[in-house]
XYZ file of C-alpha atoms in Angstrom:
599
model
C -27.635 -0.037 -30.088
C -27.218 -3.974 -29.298
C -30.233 -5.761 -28.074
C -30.027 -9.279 -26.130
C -33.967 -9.749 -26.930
C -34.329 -8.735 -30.730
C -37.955 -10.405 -31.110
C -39.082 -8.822 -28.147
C -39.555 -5.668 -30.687
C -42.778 -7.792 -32.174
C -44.192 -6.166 -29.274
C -44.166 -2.327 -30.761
C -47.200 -3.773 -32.969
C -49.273 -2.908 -29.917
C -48.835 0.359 -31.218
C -51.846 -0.003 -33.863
C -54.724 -1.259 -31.185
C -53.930 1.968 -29.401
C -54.036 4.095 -32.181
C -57.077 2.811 -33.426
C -58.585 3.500 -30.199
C -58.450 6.808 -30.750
C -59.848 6.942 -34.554
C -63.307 5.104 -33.096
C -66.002 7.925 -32.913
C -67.165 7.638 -29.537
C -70.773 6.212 -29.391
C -73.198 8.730 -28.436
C -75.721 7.754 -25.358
C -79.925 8.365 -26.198
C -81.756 10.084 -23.941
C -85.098 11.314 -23.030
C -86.129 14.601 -23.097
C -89.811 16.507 -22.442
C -89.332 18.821 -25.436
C -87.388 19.599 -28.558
C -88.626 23.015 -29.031
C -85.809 24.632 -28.045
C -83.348 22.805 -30.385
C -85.020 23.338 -33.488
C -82.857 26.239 -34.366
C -80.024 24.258 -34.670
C -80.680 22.389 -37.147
C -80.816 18.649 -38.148
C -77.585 16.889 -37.083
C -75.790 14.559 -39.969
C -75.007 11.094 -38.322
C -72.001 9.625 -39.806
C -72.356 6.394 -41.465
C -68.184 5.503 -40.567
C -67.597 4.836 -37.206
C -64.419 6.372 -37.692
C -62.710 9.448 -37.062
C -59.268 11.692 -38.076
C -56.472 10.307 -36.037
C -55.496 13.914 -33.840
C -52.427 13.531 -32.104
C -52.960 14.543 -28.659
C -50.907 14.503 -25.107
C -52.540 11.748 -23.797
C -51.786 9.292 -27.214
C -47.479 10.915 -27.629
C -47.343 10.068 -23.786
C -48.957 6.607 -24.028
C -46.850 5.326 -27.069
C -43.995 6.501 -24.873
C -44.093 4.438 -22.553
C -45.210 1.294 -24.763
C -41.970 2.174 -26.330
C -39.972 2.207 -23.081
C -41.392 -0.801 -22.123
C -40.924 -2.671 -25.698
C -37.584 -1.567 -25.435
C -37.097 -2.721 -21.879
C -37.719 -6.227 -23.302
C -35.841 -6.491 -25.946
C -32.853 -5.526 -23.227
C -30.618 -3.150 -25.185
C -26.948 -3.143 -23.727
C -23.681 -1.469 -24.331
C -20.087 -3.120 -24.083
C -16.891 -1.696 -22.239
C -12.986 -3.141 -21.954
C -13.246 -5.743 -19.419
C -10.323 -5.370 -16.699
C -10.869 -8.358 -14.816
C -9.797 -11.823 -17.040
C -9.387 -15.363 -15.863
C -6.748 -14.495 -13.104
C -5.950 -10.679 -12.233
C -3.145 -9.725 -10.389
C -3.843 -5.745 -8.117
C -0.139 -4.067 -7.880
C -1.045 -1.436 -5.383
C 1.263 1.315 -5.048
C 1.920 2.512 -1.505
C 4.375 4.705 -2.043
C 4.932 8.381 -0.320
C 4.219 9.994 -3.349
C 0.534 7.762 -3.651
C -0.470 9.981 -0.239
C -0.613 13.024 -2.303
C -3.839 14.406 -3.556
C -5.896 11.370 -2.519
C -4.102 9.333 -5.007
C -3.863 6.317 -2.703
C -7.684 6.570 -1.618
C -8.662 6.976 -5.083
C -6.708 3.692 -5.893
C -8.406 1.752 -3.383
C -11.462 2.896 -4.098
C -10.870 1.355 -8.183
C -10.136 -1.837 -6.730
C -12.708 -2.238 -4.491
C -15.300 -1.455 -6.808
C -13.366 -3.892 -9.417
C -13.369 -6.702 -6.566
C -17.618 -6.251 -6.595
C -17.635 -7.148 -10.244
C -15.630 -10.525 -10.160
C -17.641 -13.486 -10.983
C -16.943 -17.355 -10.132
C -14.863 -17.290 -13.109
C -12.452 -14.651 -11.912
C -9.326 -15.323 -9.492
C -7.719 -11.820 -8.375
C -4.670 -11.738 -6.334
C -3.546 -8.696 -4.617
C 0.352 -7.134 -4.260
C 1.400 -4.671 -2.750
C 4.111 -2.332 -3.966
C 5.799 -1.204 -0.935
C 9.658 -1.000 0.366
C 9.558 -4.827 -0.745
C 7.369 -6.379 -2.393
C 4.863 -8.593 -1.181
C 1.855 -10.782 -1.371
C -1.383 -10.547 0.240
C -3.793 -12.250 -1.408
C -3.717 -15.100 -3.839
C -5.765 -16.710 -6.263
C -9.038 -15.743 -4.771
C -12.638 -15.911 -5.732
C -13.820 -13.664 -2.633
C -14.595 -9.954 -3.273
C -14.175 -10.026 0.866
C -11.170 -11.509 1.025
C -9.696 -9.186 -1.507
C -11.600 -6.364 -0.053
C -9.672 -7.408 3.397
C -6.256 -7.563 1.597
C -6.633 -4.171 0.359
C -7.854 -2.509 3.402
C -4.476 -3.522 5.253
C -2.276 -1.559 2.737
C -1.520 1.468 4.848
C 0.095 4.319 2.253
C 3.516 5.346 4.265
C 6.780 7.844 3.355
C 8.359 5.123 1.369
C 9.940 4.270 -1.931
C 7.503 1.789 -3.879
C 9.624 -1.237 -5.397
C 6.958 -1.371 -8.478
C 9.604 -3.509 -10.535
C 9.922 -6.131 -7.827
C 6.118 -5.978 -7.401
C 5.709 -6.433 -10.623
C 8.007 -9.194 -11.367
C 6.546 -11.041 -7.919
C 3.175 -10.323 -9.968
C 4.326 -12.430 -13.135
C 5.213 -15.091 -10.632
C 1.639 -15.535 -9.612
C 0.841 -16.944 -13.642
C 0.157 -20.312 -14.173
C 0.028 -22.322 -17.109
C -3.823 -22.688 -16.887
C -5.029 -19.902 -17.009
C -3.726 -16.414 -18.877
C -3.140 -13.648 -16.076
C -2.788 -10.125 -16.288
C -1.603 -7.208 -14.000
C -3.382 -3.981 -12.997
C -0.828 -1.586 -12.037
C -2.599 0.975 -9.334
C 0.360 3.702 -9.249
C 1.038 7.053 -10.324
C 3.724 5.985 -11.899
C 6.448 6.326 -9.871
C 9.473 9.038 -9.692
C 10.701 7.547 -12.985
C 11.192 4.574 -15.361
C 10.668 0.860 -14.338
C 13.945 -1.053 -14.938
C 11.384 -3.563 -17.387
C 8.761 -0.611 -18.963
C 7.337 -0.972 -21.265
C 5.644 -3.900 -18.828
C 4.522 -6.920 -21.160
C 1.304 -8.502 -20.053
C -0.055 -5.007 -17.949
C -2.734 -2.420 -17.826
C -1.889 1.004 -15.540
C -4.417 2.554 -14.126
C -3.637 6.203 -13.538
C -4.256 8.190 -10.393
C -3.027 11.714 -11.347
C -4.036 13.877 -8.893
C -2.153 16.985 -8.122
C -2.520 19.803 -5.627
C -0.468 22.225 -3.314
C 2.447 20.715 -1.656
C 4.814 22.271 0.692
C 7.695 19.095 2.177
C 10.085 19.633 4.941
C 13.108 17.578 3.494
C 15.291 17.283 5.705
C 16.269 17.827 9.674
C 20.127 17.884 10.964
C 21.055 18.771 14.500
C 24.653 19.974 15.780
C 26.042 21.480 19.082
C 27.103 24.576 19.453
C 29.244 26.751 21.949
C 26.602 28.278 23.435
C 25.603 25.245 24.856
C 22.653 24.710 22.528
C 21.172 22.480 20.008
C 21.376 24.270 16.190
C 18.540 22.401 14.206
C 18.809 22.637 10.580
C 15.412 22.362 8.676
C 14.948 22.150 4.876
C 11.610 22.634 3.419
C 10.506 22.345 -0.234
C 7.045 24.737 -2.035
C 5.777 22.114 -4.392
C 2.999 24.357 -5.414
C 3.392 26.876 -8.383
C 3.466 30.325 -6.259
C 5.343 31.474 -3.846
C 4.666 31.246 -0.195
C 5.359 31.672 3.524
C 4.829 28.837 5.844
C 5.370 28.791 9.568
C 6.703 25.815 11.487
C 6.998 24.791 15.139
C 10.077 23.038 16.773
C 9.271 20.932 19.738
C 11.738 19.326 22.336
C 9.831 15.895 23.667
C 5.912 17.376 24.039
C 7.153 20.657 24.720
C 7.083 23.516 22.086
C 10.462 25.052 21.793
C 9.374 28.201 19.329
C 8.023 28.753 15.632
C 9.382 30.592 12.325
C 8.455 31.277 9.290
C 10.098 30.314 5.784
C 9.864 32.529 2.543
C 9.513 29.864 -0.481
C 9.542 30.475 -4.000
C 7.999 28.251 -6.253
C 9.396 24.853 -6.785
C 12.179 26.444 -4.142
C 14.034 24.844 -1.146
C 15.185 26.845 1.304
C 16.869 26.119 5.043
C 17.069 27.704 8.229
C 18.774 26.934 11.758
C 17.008 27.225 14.619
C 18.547 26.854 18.484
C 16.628 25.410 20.891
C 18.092 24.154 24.763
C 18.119 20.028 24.617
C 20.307 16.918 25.377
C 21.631 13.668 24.606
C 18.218 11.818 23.935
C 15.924 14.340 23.792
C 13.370 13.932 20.218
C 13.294 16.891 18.166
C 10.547 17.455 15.785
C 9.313 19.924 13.591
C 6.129 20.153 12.067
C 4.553 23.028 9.557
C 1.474 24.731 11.192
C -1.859 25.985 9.130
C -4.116 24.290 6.952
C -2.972 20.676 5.995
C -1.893 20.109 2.520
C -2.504 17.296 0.147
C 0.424 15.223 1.913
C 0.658 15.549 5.566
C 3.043 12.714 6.078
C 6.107 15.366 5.167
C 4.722 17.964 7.556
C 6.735 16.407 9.705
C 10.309 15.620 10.507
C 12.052 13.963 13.776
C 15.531 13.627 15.350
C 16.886 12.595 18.579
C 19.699 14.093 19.668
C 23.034 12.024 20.246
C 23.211 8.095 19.512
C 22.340 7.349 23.321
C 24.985 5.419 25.703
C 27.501 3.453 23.826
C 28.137 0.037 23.920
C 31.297 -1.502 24.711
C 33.566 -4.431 23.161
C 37.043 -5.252 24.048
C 39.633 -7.181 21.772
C 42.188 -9.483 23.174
C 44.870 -11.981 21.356
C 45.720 -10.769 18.057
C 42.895 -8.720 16.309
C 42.921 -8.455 12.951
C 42.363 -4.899 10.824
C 38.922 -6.355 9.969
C 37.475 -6.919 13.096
C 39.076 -3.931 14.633
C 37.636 -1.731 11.697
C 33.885 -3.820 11.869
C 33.548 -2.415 16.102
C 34.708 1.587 15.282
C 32.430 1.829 12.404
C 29.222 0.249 13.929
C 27.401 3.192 15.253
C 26.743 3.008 18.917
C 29.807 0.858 19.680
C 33.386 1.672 20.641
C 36.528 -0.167 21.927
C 37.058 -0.634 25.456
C 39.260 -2.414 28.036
C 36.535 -4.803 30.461
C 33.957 -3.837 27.698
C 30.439 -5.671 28.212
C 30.858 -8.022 24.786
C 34.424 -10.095 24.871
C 36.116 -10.573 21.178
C 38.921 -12.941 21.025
C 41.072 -13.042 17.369
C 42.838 -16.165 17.720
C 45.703 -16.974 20.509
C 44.811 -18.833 23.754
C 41.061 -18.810 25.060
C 40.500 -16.516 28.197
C 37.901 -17.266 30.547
C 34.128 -16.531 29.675
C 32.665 -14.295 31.613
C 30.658 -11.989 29.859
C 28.822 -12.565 25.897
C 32.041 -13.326 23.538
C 32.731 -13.786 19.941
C 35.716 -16.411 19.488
C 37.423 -16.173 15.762
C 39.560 -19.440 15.581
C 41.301 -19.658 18.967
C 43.823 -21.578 19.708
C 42.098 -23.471 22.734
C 38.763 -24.040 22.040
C 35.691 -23.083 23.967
C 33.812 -25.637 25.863
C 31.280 -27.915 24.504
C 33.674 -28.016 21.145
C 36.040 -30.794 20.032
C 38.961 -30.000 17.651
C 39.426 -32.526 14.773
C 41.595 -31.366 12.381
C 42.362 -28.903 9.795
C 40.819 -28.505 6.344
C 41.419 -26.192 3.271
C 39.797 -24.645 0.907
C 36.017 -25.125 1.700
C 33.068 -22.486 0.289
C 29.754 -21.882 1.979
C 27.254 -24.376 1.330
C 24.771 -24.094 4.240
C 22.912 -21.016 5.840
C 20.612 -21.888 8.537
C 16.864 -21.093 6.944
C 14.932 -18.633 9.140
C 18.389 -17.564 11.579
C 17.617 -13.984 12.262
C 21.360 -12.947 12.397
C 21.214 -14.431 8.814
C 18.388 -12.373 7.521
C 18.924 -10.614 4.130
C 22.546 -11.925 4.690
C 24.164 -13.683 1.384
C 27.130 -15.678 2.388
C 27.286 -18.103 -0.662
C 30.195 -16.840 -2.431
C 32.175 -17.054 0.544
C 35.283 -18.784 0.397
C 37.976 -20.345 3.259
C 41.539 -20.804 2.833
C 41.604 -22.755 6.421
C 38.944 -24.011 9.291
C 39.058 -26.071 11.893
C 36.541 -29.343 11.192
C 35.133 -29.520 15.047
C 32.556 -31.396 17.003
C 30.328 -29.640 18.905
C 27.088 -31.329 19.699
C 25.921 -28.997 21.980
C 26.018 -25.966 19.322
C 23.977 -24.489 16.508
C 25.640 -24.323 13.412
C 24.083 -21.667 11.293
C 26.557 -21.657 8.711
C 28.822 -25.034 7.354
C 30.491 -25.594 4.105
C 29.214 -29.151 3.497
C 29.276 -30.950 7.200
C 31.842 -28.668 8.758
C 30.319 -25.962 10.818
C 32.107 -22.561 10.127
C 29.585 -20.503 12.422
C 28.199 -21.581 15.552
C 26.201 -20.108 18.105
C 26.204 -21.340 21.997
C 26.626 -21.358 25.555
C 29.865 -20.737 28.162
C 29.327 -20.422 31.935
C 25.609 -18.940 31.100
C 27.277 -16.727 28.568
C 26.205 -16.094 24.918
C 29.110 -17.406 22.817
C 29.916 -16.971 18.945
C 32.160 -19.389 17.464
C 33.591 -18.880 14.066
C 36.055 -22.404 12.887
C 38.072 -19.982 10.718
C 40.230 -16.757 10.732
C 38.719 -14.238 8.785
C 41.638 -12.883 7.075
C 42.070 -16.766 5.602
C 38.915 -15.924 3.970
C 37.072 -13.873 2.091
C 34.158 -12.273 3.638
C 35.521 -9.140 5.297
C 34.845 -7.877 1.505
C 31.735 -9.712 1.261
C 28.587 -6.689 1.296
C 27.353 -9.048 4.440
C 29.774 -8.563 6.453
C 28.971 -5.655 8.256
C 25.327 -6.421 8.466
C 26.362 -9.785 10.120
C 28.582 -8.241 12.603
C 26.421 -5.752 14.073
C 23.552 -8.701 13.959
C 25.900 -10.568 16.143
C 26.995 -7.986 18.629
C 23.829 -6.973 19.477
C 22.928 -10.336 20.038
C 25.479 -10.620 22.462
C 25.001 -7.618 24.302
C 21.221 -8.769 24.204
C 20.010 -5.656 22.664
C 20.162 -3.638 25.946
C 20.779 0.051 25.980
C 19.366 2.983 24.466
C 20.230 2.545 21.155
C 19.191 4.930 18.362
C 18.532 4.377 14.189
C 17.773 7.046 12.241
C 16.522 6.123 8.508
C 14.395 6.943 6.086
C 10.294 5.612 5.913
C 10.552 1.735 5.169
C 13.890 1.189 6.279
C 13.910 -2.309 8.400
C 14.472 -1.675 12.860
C 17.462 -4.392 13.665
C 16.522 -5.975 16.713
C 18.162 -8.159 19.604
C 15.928 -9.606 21.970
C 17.593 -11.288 24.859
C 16.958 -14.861 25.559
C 13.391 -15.548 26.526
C 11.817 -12.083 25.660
C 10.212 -10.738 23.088
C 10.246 -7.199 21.297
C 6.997 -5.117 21.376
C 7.495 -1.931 18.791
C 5.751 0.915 19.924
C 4.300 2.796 16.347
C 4.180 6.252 15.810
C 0.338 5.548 16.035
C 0.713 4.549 19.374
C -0.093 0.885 18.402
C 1.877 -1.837 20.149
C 2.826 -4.620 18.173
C 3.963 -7.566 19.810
C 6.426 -9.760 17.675
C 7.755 -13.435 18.000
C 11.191 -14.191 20.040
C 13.062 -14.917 17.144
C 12.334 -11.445 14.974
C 15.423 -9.926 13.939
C 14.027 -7.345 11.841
C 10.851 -5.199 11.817
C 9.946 -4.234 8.626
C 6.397 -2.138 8.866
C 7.938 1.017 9.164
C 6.633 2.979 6.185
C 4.478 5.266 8.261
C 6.988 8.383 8.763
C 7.787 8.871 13.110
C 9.415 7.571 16.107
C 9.158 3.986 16.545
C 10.269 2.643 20.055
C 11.283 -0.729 21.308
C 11.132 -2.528 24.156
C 12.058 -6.343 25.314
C 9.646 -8.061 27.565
C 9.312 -11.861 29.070
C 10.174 -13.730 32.091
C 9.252 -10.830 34.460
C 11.753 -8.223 32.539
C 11.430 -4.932 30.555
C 14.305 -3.933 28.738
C 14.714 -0.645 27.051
C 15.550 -0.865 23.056
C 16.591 0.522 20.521
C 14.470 4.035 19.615
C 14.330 4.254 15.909
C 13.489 7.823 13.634
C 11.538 7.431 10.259
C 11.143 10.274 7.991
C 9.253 10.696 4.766
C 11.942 10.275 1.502
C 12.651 13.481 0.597
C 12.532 12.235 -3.397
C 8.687 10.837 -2.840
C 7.638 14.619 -2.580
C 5.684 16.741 -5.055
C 6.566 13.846 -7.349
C 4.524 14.435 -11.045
C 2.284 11.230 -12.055
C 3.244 9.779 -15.204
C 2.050 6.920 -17.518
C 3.779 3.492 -16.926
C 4.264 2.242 -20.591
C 2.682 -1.084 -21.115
C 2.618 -3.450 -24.274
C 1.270 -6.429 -24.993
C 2.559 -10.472 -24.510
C 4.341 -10.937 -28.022
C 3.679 -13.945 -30.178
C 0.534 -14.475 -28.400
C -3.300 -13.867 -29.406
C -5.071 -11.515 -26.422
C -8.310 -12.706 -25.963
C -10.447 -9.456 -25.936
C -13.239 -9.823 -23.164
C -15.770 -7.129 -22.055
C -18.529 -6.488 -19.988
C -22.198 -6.401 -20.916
C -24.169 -3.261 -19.365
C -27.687 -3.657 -19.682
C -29.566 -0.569 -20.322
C -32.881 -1.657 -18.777
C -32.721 -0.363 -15.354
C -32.684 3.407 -16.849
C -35.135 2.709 -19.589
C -37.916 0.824 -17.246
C -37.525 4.614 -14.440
C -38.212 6.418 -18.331
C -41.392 4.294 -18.437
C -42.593 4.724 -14.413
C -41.604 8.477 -15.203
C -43.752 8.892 -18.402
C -46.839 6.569 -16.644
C -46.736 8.929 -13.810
C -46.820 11.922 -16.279
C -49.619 9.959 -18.578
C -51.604 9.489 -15.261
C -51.190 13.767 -14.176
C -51.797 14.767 -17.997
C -55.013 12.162 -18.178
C -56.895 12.556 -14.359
C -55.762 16.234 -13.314
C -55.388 18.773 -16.180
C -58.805 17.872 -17.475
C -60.111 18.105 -13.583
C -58.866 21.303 -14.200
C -60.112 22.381 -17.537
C -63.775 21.397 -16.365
C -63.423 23.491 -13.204
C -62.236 26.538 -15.583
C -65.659 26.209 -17.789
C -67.803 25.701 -14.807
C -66.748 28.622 -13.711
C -66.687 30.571 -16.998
C-alpha cells in the first residue's frame, strides 16, 4: 500500500496511552459504614502495593484501537494508482454505427465518456469525433466537461456504416506539436479490419455486448397480374436458436395483414406477401412482439413506383453522352416540349422554359463570344456551389472552349480566367451554360459526371415533383430548392428541420425511415423529393472485436496515472467501528446490569 502522508503513522503511538489505561487498577472509593460485623467472615483483603494490573484484552479496547487505526491510517492517506486515459490532449472517436445500437453498446459508450469528461482537469484538452457515414468534428480542444458532455449528447446512434478509418485519421489531424495527443476509440470494432490497424498512437475501448437479434434485411416490391403489389421481405435470426417471428405489412397507416417466418439459427429466410397499393403508396413492414436488442432493423420501408417523371427534351445535335446522362437518371425521361430544354450545340432556340446550353452556336444572352482556345484543364471550382458538392472536376481536361464574357453570370467552374461552367438567367428562365462540347473533353468518363448532371437538372426543374430516393441509412437526400425557398426535411421522428437556401445535400440521415421534403418561401410550398432509409443489412448481428492498437514508434510514452485516495472508505470504517464502540460500551453493559438485577 502507498501512502501520501508516511509520518502521519507517528500517530499509531497513541496506541500505548490507551493501553495503559486499561492496566491502571481502578482506585477504589472509602466509605462509611455502621458495622463490620457482617464482613468478618471474609477475611482480610490484600491491597496491592502496584497500581497496576494484567493487560485483558476486551471488546471495548480491540474496538477502540480500531478505530485509532482507521483514523491513523486516514492520515497518512493511503492511495492506489490506475492507467490514466486522459493525457495532455485526448481525442473521443465515438462509434455511431448500426451495429453500436445493439445490446446497449452505444449507451454504454456514452456513458464511458461522460464519466471520463468528469475527471479532466485544467491540464486536459479532449476533443470529440464522431465516427459516422463521414467523419466529423464536434468538439475541439476543450477544457469543459459541459461542452464535451454537449458534444456527446448530439451523437444520435443510426442504421449506418461507421467510417472509423476516416475518423480516425481526422483524429490524428487534431495533434499539435505542443502537446502529445492520443485517441480513445469508443467502437465495437467494426464489421472488420481498419484499412491502418494496428492504429499507432490509440487505446480501444471495448463495448462487447451481445444479445438476441432477429434483422429484416431487405424489402423489394413488384407488380403482379392480379393487379397487386408482391412485397418481398428478408429477415435474418441473429440469435443462436431457432425461432418464429411474426411481422405486419402496412400500406400508409393502414395495416395490410401479418405472417409469420420460421428461422433457423444464424438463417435468412424470405417470403412474398400481396397486399392492394399504388404508385406512391409507403410500404412498411415491421416485426411484432417483444423488442430485441436492435430495434432500428425491425423495420423496413418502400414506396411504391418512382412518382411522376420528369421531363427533358434534346434539340440540335445531342451527343451519346448527354443522351445516355437523361435515360439513366432515375425519375427522368426524354420528351418532345419536356419541362427542362437541353440544347447540344447548333443554333440557340428561344428560352422559354429552364435550359442547359452545351456550346451553341449562337450564344445565349448576357454572353459575349471572344474566341476559341485549346487545350485548357480545370483550375477553378466555385467553393461552397451546391451543384459542386462532393464533385471532383480537377483532372478534367478540354480539347476546345469558347473564352466568353459574360458579366452578368456565375462562373462556377474556369480553367484559369475562362469560365467553362456558368450558371444564369434568360427571359426569367434558369439557364446552364457550358463554353465547351463535352465530347472535346473528358469528363463524360469523369466519376462526377453523373452526380453533376442530375445536380443540374434538378436545379432546373427547381426540384418540383414527387420525386423518390431509396438508399440505405446515411446515404446523403439531393436537393433542389427553387429560387427563394428553402427545404424543410421532415425526419422519421417527426422533427422538422429547416435548412439554408443554398443546401444541396442533407446529410443527417442515419436514423433508418421515411424522410420527406418540402420547399417553402415567398408564399409557396412545393412538394419534394420523399426519400426511404433502411438499416444496412451488413451492420446486423455484427460480432464485437478488438481494434489492434500499438504504440508511436521511435518515441518514449510518457506513462501517467491517476491517484485514488483510499480515505473516503477508511474514515466510514472508523464512523462504523465508533458507532459499534459506542453500542458495545453504553448498551450491552445496560443490559448485563438489568440481567443481574433481575437474577
Amino acid at each position: 500500500m502507498n501512502l501520501l502522508v508516511p509520518g502521519a503513522l507517528a500517530f499509531a503511538a497513541l496506541a500505548g496511552p490507551l493501553i495503559v489505561l486499561y492496566m491502571l487498577r481502578s482506585k477504589r472509593r472509602t466509605v462509611q459504614v455502621s458495622s463490620t460485623m457482617l464482613w468478618d467472615r471474609l477475611g482480610a483483603p490484600v491491597a496491592a502495593a502496584v497500581p497496576w494490573q494484567r493487560l485483558r484484552l476486551t471488546p471495548l479496547l480491540i474496538i477502540q484501537l480500531l478505530v485509532l487505526s482507521a483514523l491513523v491510517l486516514s492520515l497518512a492517506r493511503p492511495f492506489f494508482t490506475q492507467q490514466a486515459l486522459l493525457g495532455p490532449h485526448t481525442v473521443f472517436v465515438i462509434d455511431s454505427s448500426g451495429s453500436m445500437s445493439d445490446a446497449g453498446r452505444f449507451a454504454a459508450a456514452i456513458d464511458r465518456a461522460e464519466d471520463l469528461a468528469g475527471q479532466a482537469s485544467t491540464a486536459n484538452l479532449i476533443s470529440v469525433v464522431q465516427a459516422g457515414p463521414e467523419a466529423q468534428v464536434l468538439a475541439a480542444f476543450s477544457r469543459s466537461p459541459d461542452v464535451v458532455r454537449s458534444a456527446l449528447s448530439g451523437i444520435v446512434p443510426g442504421g449506418a456504416v461507421a467510417d472509423l478509418s476516416g475518423a480516425v485519421r481526422l483524429a490524428r489531424g487534431l495533434a499539435t506539436p505542443d502537446r502529445p495527443t492520443n485517441l480513445l476509440i469508443f467502437s465495437d470494432g467494426g464489421s472488420g479490419p481498419l484499412a491502418e490497424e494496428p492504429v499507432i498512437g490509440a487505446t480501444h475501448l471495448p463495448f462487447d455486448a451481445t444479445s438476441a437479434d432477429v434483422s429484416i434485411d431487405g424489402i423489394d416490391a413488384e407488380s403482379s397480374d392480379e393487379g397487386l403489389i408482391r412485397v418481398l421481405v428478408t429477415a435474418t435470426n441473429h440469435t443462436t436458436a431457432s425461432r418464429t417471428d411474426r411481422f405486419e405489412i402496412a400500406v400508409g397507416e393502414l395495416p395490410a395483414g401479418t405472417f409469420e417466418l420460421e428461422m433457423r439459427s444464424g438463417g435468412q429466410v424470405s417470403k412474398t406477401v400481396p397486399v392492394e397499393a399504388s404508385a406512391g403508396d409507403v410500404i412498411s413492414v415491421t416485426r411484432l412482439g417483444d423488442s430485441d436488442t436492435n430495434p432500428m432493423n425491425d423495420s423496413a420501408w418502400l414506396i411504391v413506383g418512382q412518382g411522376p417523371l420528369r421531363t427533358a427534351e434534346l434539340v440540335g445535335e445531342p451527343s451519346p453522352f448527354v443522351e445516355a446522362l437523361v435515360r439513366s437518371l432515375p425519375g427522368w425521361e426524354e420528351s418532345d416540349e419536356g419541362e427542362v430544354l437541353i440544347v447540344d450545340g447548333g443554333e440557340l432556340p428561344e428560352i422559354d422554359r429552364p435550359a442547359l446550353l452545351f456550346a451553341t452556336d449562337t450564344v445565349p444572352e448576357g454572353i459575349e463570344f471572344v474566341e476559341l482556345v485549346g487545350n485548357v484543364p480545370v483550375t477553378y471550382q466555385r467553393p461552397g456551389e451546391p451543384l459542386l458538392d462532393q464533385v471532383d472536376l480537377s483532372d478534367v481536361a478540354v480539347a476546345e472552349a469558347q473564352v466568353v464574357d459574360a458579366p452578368g453570370w456565375l462562373p462556377i467552374v474556369r480553367a484559369g480566367d475562362s469560365p467553362l461552367i456558368l450558371l444564369g438567367s434568360v427571359n426569367g428562365h434558369r439557364v446552364v451554360y457550358f463554353t465547351f462540347d463535352v465530347t472535346h473533353s473528358n469528363l463524360p468518363v469523369q466519376v462526377g459526371f453523373p452526380i453533376l448532371g442530375a445536380r443540374i437538372l434538378e436545379w432546373l426543374g427547381g426540384g418540383s415533383g414527387a420525386s423518390v430516393s431509396t438508399g440505405v441509412s446515411g446515404d446523403p437526400i439531393v436537393l433542389a430548392a427553387p429560387v427563394g425557398t428553402h427545404p424543410e426535411v421532415t425526419r422519421p421522428t417527426g422533427e422538422v428541420v429547416t435548412l439554408e437556401e443554398s443546401a444541396a445535400l442533407y446529410k443527417e440521415t442515419t436514423v433508418p425511415g421515411i424522410y420527406r421534403v418540402r420547399y417553402v418561401g415567398n408564399g409557396l410550398e412545393q412538394t419534394g423529393p420523399t426519400a426511404v432509409r433502411n438499416f444496412v443489412p451488413a451492420e446486423a448481428g455484427v460480432l464485437p472485436r478488438t481494434i489492434e492498437v500499438a504504440s508511436p514508434p521511435d518515441l518514449e510514452t510518457e506513462e501517467t496515472a491517476l491517484v485514488r485516495e483510499w480515505a473516503p472508505w477508511v474514515i466510514g470504517l472508523a464512523i462504523v467501528l465508533l458507532l459499534l464502540e459506542w453500542w458495545v460500551g453504553h448498551q450491552r453493559p445496560g443490559l448485563r446490569r438489568t440481567k443481574v438485577a433481575t437474577a
